[in-house]
Coordinates of C-alpha atoms and ligand atoms in Angstrom, one line a residue:
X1 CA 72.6 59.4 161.6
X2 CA 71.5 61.0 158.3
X3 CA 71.8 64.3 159.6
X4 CA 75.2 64.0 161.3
X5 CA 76.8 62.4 157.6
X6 CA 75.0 65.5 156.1
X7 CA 76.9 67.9 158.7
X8 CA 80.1 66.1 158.8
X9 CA 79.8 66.5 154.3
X10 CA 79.1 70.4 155.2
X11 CA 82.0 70.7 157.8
X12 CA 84.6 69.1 155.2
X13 CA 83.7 71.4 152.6
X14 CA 83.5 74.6 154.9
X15 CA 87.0 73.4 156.3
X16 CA 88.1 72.8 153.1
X17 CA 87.0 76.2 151.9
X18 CA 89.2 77.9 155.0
X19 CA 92.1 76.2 153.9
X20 CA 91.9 76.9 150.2
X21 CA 91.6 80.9 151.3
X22 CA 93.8 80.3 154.0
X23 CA 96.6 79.1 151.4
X24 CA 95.7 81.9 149.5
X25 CA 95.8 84.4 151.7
X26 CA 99.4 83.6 152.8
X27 CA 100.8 83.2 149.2
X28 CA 99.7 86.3 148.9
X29 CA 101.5 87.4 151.8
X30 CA 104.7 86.0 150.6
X31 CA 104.2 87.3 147.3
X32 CA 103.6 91.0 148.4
X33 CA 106.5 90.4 150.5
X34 CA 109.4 89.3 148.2
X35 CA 108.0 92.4 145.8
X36 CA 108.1 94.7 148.9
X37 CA 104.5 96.2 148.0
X38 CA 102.3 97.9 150.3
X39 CA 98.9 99.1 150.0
X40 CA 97.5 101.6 147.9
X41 CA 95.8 104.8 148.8
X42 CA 91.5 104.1 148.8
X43 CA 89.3 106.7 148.5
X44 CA 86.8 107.4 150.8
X45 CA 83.6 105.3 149.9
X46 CA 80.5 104.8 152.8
X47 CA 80.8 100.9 151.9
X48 CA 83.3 99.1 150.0
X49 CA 81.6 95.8 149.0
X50 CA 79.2 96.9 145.8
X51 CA 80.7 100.6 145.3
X52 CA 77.2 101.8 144.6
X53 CA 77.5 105.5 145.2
X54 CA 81.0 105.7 143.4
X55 CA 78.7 104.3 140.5
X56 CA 75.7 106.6 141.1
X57 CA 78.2 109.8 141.2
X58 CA 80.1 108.8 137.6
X59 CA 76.5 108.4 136.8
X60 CA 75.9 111.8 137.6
X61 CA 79.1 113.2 136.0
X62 CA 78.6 111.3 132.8
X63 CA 74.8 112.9 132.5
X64 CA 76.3 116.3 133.5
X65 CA 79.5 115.9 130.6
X66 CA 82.3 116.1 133.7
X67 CA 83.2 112.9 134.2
X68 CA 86.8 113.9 133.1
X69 CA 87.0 116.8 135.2
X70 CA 85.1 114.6 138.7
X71 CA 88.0 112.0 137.8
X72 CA 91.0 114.9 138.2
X73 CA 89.5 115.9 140.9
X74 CA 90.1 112.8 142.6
X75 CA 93.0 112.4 141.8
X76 CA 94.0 115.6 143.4
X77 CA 92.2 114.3 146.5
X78 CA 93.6 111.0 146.4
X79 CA 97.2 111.0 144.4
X80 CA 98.4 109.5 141.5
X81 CA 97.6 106.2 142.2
X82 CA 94.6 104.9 144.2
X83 CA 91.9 102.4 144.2
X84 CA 87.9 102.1 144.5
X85 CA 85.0 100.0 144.4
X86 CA 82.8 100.2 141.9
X87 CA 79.7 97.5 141.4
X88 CA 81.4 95.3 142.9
X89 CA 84.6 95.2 141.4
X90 CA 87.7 96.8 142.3
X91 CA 89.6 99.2 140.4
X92 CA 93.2 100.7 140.6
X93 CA 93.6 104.3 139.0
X94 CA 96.8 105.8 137.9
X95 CA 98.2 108.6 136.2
X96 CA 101.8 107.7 137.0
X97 CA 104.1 107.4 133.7
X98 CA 106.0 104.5 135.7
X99 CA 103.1 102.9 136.1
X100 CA 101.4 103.0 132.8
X101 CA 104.9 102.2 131.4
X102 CA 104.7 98.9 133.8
X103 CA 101.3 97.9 132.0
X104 CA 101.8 98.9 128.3
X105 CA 105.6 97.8 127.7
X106 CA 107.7 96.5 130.4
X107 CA 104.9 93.8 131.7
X108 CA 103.0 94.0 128.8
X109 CA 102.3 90.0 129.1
X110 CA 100.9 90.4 132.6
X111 CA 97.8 92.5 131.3
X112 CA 95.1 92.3 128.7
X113 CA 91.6 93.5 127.1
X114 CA 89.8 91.5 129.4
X115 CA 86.4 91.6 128.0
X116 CA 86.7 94.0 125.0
X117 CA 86.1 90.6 122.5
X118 CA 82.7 90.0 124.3
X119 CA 81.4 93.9 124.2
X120 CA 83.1 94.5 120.7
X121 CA 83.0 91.3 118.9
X122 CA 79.3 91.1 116.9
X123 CA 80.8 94.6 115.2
X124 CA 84.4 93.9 114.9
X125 CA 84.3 90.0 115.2
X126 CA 88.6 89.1 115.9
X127 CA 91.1 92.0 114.9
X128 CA 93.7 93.5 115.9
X129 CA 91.9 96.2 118.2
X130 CA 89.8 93.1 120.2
X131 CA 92.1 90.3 120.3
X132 CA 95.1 89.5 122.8
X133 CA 98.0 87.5 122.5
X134 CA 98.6 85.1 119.6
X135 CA 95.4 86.2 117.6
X136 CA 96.6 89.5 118.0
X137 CA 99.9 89.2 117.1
X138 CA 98.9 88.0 114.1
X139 CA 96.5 90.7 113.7
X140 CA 99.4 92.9 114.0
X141 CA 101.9 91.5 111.7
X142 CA 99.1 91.4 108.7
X143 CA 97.8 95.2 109.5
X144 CA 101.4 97.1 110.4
X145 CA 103.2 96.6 107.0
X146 CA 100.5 98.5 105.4
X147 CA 101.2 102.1 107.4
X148 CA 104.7 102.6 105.7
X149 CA 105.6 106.4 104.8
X150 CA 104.7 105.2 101.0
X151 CA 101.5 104.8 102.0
X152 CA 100.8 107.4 104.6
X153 CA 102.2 110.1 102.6
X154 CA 99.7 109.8 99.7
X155 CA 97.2 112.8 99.5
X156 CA 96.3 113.0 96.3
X157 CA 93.3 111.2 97.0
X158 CA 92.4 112.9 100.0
X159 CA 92.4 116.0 98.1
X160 CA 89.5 114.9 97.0
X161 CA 87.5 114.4 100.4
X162 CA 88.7 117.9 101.4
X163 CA 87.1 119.6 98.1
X164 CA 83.6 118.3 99.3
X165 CA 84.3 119.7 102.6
X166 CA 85.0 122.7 101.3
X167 CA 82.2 123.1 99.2
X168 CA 80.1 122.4 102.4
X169 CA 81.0 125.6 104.5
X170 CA 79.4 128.5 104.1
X171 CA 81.1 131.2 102.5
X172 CA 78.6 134.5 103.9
X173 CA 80.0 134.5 107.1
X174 CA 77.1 132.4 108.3
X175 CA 77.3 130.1 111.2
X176 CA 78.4 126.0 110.8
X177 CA 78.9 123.2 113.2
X178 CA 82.6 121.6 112.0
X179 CA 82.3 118.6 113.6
X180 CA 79.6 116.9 111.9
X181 CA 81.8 117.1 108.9
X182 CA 84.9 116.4 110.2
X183 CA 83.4 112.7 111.0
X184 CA 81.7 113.0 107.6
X185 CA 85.5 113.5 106.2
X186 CA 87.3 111.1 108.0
X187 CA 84.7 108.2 107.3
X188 CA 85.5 109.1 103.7
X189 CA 88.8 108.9 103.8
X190 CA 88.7 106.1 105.6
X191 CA 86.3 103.8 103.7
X192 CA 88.4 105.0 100.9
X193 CA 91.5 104.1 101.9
X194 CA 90.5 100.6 103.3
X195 CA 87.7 99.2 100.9
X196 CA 89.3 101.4 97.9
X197 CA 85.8 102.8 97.6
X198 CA 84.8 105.8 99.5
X199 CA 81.0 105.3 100.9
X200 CA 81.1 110.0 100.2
X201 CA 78.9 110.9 103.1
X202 CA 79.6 114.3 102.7
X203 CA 78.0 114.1 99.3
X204 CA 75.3 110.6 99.6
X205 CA 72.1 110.7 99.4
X206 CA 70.1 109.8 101.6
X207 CA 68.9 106.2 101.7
X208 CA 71.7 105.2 99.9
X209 CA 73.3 102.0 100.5
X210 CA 76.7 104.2 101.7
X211 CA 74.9 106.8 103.7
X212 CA 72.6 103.6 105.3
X213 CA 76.0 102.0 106.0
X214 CA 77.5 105.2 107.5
X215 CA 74.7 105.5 109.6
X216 CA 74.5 101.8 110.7
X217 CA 78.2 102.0 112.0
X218 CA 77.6 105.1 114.1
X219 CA 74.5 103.1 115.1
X220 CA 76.8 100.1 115.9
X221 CA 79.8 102.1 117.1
X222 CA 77.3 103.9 119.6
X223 CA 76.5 100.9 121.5
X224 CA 80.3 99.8 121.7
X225 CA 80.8 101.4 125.3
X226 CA 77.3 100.5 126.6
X227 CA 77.9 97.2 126.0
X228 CA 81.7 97.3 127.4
X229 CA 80.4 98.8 130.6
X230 CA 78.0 95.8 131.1
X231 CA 80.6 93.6 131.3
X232 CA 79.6 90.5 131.7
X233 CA 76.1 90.9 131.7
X234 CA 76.1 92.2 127.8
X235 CA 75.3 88.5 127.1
X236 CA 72.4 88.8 128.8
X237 CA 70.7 91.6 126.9
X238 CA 69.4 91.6 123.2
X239 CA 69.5 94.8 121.3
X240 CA 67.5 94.1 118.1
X241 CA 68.5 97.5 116.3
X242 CA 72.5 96.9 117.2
X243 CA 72.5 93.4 115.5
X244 CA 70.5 95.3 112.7
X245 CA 73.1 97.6 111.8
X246 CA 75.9 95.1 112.6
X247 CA 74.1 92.8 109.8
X248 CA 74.2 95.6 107.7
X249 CA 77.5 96.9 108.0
X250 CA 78.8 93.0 107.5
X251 CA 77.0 92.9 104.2
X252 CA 78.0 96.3 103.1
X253 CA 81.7 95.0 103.4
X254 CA 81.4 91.6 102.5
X255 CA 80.6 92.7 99.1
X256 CA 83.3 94.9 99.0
X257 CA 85.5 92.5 99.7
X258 CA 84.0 89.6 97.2
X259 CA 84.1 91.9 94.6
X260 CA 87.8 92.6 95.4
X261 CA 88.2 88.5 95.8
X262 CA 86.9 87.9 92.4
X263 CA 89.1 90.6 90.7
X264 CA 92.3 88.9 92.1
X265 CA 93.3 85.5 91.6
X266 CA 96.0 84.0 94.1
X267 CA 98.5 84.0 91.3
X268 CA 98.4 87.7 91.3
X269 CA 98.6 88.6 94.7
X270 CA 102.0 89.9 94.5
X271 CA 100.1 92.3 91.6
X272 CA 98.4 94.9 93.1
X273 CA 94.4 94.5 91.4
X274 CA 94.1 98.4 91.3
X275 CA 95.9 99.9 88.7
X276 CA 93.7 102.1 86.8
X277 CA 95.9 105.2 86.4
X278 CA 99.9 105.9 85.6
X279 CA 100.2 106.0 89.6
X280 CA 98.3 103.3 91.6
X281 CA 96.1 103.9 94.3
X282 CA 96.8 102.8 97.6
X283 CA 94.0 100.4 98.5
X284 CA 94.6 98.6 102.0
X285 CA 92.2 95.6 101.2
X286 CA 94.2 95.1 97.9
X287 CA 97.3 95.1 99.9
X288 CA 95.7 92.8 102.9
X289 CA 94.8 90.5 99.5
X290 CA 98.9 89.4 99.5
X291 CA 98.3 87.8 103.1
X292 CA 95.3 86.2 103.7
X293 CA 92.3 85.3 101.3
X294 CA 90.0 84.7 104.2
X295 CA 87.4 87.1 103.6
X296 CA 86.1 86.9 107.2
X297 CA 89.4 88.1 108.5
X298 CA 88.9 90.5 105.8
X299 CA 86.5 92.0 107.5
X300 CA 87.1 92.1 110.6
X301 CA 90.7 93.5 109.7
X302 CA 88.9 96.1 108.0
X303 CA 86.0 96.9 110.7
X304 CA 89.0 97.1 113.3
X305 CA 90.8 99.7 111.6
X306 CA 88.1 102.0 110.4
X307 CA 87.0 101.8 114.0
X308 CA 90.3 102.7 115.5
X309 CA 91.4 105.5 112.5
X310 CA 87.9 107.3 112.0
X311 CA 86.4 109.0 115.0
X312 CA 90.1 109.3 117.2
X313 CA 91.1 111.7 113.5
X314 CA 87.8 113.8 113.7
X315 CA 88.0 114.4 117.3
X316 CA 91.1 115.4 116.9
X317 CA 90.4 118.1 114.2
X318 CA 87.1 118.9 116.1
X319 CA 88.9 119.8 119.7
X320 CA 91.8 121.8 117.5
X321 CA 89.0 124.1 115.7
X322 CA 87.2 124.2 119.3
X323 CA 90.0 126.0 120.5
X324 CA 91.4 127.6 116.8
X325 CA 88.6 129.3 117.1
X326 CA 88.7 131.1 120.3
X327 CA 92.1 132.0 120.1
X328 CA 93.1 134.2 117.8
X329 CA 96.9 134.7 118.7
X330 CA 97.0 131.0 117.7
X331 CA 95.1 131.4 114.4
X332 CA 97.5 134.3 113.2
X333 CA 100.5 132.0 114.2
X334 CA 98.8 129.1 112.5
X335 CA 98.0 131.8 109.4
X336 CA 101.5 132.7 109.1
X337 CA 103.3 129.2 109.1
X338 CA 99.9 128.2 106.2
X339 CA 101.1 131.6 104.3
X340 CA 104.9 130.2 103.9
X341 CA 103.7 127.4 101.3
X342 CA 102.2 130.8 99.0
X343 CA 98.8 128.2 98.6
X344 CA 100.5 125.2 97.7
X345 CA 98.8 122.4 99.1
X346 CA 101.5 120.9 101.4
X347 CA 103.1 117.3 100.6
X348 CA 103.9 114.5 103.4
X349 CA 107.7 116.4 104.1
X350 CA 106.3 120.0 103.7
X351 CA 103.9 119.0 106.9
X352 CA 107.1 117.3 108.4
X353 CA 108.4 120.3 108.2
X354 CA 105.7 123.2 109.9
X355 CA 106.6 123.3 113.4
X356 CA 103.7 125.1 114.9
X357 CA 101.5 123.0 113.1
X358 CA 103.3 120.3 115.1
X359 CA 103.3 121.9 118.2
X360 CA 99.7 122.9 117.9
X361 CA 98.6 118.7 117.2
X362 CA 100.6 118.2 119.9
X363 CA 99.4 120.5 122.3
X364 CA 95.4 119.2 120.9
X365 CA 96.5 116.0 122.0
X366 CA 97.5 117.1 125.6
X367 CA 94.9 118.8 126.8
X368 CA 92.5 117.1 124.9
X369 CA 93.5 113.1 124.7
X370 CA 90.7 112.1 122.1
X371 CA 91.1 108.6 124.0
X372 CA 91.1 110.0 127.7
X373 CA 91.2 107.2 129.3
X374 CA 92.0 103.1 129.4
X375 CA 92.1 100.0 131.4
X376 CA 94.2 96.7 131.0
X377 CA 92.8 93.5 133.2
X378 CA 95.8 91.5 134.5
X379 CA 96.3 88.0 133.7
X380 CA 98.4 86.6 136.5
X381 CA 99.4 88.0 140.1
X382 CA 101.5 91.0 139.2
X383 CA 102.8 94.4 140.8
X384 CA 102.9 97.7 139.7
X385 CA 106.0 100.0 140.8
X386 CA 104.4 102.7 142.6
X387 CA 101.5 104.0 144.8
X388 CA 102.0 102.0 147.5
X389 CA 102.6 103.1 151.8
X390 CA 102.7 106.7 152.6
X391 CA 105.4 108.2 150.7
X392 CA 102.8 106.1 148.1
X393 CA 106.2 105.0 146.2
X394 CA 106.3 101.6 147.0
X395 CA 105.2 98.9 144.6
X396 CA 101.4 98.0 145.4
X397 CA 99.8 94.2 144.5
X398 CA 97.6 93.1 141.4
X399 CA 96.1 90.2 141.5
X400 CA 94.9 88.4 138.8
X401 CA 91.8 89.7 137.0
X402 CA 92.4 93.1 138.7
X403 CA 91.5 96.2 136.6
X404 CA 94.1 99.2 136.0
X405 CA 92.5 102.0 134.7
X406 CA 94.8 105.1 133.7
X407 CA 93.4 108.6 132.5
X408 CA 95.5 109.8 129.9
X409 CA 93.1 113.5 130.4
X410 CA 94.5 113.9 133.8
X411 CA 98.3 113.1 133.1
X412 CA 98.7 115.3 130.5
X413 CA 97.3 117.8 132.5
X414 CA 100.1 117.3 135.4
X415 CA 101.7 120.2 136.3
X416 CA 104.6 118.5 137.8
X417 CA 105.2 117.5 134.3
X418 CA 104.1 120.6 132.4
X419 CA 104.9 123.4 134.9
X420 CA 102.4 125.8 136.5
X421 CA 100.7 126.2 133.2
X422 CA 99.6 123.3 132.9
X423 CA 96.1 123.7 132.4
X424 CA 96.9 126.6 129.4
X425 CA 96.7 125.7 125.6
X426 CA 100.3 126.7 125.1
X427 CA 101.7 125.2 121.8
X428 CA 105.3 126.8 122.4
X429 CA 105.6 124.8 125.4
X430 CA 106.7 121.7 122.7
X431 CA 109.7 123.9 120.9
X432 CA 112.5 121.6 121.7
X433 CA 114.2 125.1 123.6
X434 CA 111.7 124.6 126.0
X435 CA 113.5 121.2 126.9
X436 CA 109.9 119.6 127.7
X437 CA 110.7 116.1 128.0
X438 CA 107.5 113.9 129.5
X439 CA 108.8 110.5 128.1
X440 CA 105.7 108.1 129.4
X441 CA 103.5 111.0 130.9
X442 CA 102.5 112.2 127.3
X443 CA 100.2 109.7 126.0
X444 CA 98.3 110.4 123.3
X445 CA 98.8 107.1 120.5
X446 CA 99.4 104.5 123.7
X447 CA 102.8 102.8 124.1
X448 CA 104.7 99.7 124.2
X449 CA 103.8 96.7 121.6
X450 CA 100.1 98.0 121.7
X451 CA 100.8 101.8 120.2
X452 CA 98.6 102.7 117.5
X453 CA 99.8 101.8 114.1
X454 CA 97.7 104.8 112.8
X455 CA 99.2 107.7 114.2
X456 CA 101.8 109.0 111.3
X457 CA 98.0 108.3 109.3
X458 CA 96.1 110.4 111.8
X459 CA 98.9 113.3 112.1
X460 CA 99.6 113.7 107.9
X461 CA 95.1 113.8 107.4
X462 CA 94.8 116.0 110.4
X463 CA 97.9 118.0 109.3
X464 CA 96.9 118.3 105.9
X465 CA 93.1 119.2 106.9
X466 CA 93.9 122.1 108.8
X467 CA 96.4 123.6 106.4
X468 CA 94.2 123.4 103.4
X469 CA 91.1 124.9 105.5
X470 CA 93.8 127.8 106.6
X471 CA 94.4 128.2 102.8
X472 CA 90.7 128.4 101.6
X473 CA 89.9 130.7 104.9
X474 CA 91.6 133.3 106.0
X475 CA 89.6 134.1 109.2
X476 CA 87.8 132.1 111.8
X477 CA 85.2 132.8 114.7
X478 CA 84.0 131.0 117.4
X479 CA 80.1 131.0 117.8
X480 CA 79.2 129.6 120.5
X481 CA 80.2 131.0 123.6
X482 CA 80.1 127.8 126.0
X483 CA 83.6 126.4 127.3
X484 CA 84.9 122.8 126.1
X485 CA 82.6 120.3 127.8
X486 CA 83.2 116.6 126.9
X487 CA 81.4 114.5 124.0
X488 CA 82.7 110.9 125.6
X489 CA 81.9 107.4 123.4
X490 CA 84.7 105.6 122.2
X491 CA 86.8 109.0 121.7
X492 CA 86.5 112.3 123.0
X493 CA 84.8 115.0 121.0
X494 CA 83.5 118.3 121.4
X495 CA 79.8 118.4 123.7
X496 CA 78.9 121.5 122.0
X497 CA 79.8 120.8 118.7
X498 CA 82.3 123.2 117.1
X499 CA 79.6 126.3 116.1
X500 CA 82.3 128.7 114.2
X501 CA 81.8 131.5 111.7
X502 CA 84.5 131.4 108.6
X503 CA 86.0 134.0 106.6
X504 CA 86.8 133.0 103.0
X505 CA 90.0 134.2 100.9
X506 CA 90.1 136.6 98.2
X507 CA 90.7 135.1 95.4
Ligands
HEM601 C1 94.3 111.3 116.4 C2 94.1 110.1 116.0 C3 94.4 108.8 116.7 C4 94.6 108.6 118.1 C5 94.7 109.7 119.1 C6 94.8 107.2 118.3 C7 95.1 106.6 119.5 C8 95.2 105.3 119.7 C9 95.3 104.6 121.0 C10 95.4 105.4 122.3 C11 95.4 103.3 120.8 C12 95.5 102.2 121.9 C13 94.1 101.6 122.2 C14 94.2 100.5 123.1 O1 95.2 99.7 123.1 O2 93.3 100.3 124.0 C15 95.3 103.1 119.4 C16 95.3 101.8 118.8 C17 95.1 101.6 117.4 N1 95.0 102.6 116.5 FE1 95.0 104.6 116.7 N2 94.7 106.6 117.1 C18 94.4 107.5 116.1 C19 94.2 107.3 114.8 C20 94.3 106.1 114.1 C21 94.2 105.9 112.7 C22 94.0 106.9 111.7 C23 94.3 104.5 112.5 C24 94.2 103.7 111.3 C25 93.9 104.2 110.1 C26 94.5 103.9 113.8 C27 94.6 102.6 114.0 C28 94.8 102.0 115.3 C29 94.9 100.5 115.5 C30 94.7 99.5 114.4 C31 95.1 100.3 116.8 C32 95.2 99.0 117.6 C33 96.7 98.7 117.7 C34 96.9 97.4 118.5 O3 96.2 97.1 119.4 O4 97.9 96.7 118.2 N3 94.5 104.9 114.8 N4 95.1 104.3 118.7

């Protein structure tokens, strides 16, 4: 009797379970139906339940620095939209503009992070780079009043950070590696422009409490995409030298930021706390001071920002002087714009206002994205507007917790967006004559309610960088013979390091 209760108990649930999926299965049905998807291309895998060689080859391609270059390749096999198993879980790939228009603007609400909080949060606790829908737009209407022209445009102070750079190259000809020191800049900058202190890791000494901090964040930083690609089994593994340098990098701030407390009462928040000279400093925490007096916010805010502003800016300067450097009828073009300012260092309009410099950041930031890649998780059932059937133009299915990634590398590298050349480092193809109009298939600062608030930020330092290294050196030489392989953590940088001999000015 005891055994027939226990299979009848097993038989409900089982039944029940068959009903649940069946129920599923045709809502499904019906909802693929009213949004006429089909289904999308999947590439070839020997088993599609764990995705285990997929895994093993990105393995491979990651080891090898080609995991950008493995990943246009299948997309070339495969088309612009596909999908594959990968431990376990599925992915849909796309490099079509509709599509990553779909995810970042029009249907923004269907997709988010997914687990970004849980890999990113004991650096960057709740920000606006981590967080997703209220919290973030909160986030975002406390950090995007502070990247107004007035306070982009200041380089005065940046000046500064570009003198120490300057005293660090070598003026005999002799070889140096750039991009060391162009993270070394922009962490200066950076720090200085958030904390109103710069920690001057072009100039600390070592052991010092800013170059221990500076190395603690790389430290921390580091770890950031291990832990994102663990998913959900990061909880499950201690790292004991990450929560070190998390610890430290919270208590470097925090006293920043109690300092800056105690300087300011409430009553003069609408002051700013910083005037020392005629003209003020910008200082962002000063500014974040009017809005919130929460000094773990505070922090995070901060942590968010110099994460999202300080590597994308380096590797941006480091991929430009990667290629600078190996082509000289680019330099002499570059030269010849610098030469028009007669060694005036350039202000905010003056940049505005050098088209090839503009073409040549823009041309960087095709061919080499220094975030190459992305991935939105979807919240509900949704669909996405292409990939689907043969033609692979109808609208294919997501269902909810479904990731999207897109490769911003590969899109910009579309010839039947960029013509036949494509693949060359053309910075003429951007002259408005050339009527080059990619709308969502150039990608470099994201789109939609997400795009980066940094990017006039990032452009004017970059900008400004390049001219005033034009203006101190008149000649430049690669030395290092190797192509362009990828560096790949949170951005993407140089793998060989930008080795370069420099030629100074006559002065
Ligand atoms: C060449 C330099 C830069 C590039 C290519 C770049 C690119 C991007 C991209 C692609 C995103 C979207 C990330 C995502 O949603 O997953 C983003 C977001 C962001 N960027 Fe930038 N960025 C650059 C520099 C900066 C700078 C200098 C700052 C600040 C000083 C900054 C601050 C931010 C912030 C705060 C976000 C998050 C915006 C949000 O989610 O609402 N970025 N950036």
């Amino acid at each position: 009797m005891a055994f027939s209760l226990y299979t009848l108990g097993g038989l409900v649930l089982v039944v029940g379970y068959l009903i649940q999926q069946l129920a599923n299965y045709i809502r499904v049905a019906r909802f693929k139906k009213q949004h006429k998807c089909e289904p999308e291309t999947q590439i070839p895998q020997p088993e599609r339940i764990i995705g285990y060689k997929l895994y093993k080859t990105q393995m491979e391609a990651s080891k090898n620095k080609n995991l950008l270059e493995a990943g246009r390749q299948r997309y070339i096999d495969n088309g612009n939209t596909w999908s594959g198993i990968m431990m376990g879980r599925k992915f849909i790939n796309t490099i079509d503009p509709e599509n990553v228009k779909t995810i970042l603007a029009t249907n923004f609400k269907d997709f988010g992070l997914g687990q970004r909080q849980e890999s990113f949060g004991p650096l960057l606790g709740q920000g606006i780079f981590t967080t997703d829908g209220a919290q973030w737009e909160h986030s975002r209407a406390l950090v995007r009043p502070n990247f107004t022209k007035a306070q982009v445009a200041d380089l005065d102070t940046f000046e500064s950070h570009i003198q120490r750079l300057i005293s660090k190259l070598p003026r005999d000809g002799s070889t140096v590696d750039l991009q060391p020191l162009f993270f070394q800049l922009t962490l200066d900058s950076a720090t200085e422009f958030l904390f109103g202190e710069s920690v001057n890791s072009l100039t600390s000494q070592e052991g010092s409490e800013q170059e221990v901090f500076g190395r603690s964040f790389d430290l921390a930083q580091a770890q950031l995409g291990k832990r994102s690609r663990l998913g959900k089994l990061v909880h499950l593994f201690r790292d004991k030298e990450f929560d070190q340098a998390c610890k430290t990098v919270h208590q470097f701030v925090d006293n920043i930021i109690l300092k800056a407390l105690e300087r300011s009462q409430p009553k003069d928040a609408e002051k700013s706390i910083d005037g020392k000279g005629e003209k003020e400093r910008y200082v962002f925490l000063t500014e974040m001071l009017k809005s919130t007096r929460d000094p773990k916010q505070l922090r995070d805010e901060l942590l968010n920002i110099l994460l999202a502003g300080r590597d994308t800016t380096a590797s941006l300067l480091s991929n430009t002087f990667h290629v600078l450097a190996r082509r000289p009828d680019i330099w002499a073009k570059l030269l010849a714009e610098v030469d028009q300012l007669h060694g005036e260092k350039p202000d905010y309009e003056t940049l505005r206002n050098m088209k090839y410099l503009k073409y040549l950041m823009n041309e960087s930031l095709r061919l080499y994205p220094v975030v190459p890649g992305n991935a939105r998780f979807a919240n509900k059932d949704t669909v996405l507007p292409r990939g689907g059937g043969l033609s692979r133009t109808s609208p294919i299915y997501i269902s909810k917790g479904q990731v999207v990634a897109y490769s911003t590398y590969v899109m910009h590298r579309r010839p039947d967006i960029y013509g036949p050349d494509a693949a060359h480092f053309r910075p003429e193809r951007w002259a408005p004559e050339e009527g080059l109009r990619p709308g969502w298939g150039y990608l470099p600062f994201n789109g939609g309610p997400r795009i980066c608030v940094g990017q006039q930020f990032a452009l004017t330092e970059a900008s400004y960088t390049t001219v005033r290294l034009v203006q101190e050196f008149c000649g430049l030489e690669s030395r290092d013979a190797r192509e362009w392989v990828e560096q790949l953590s949170l951005t993407m940088a140089c793998g060989n390091g930008v080795k370069v001999g420099l030629v100074p000015r006559e002065k």
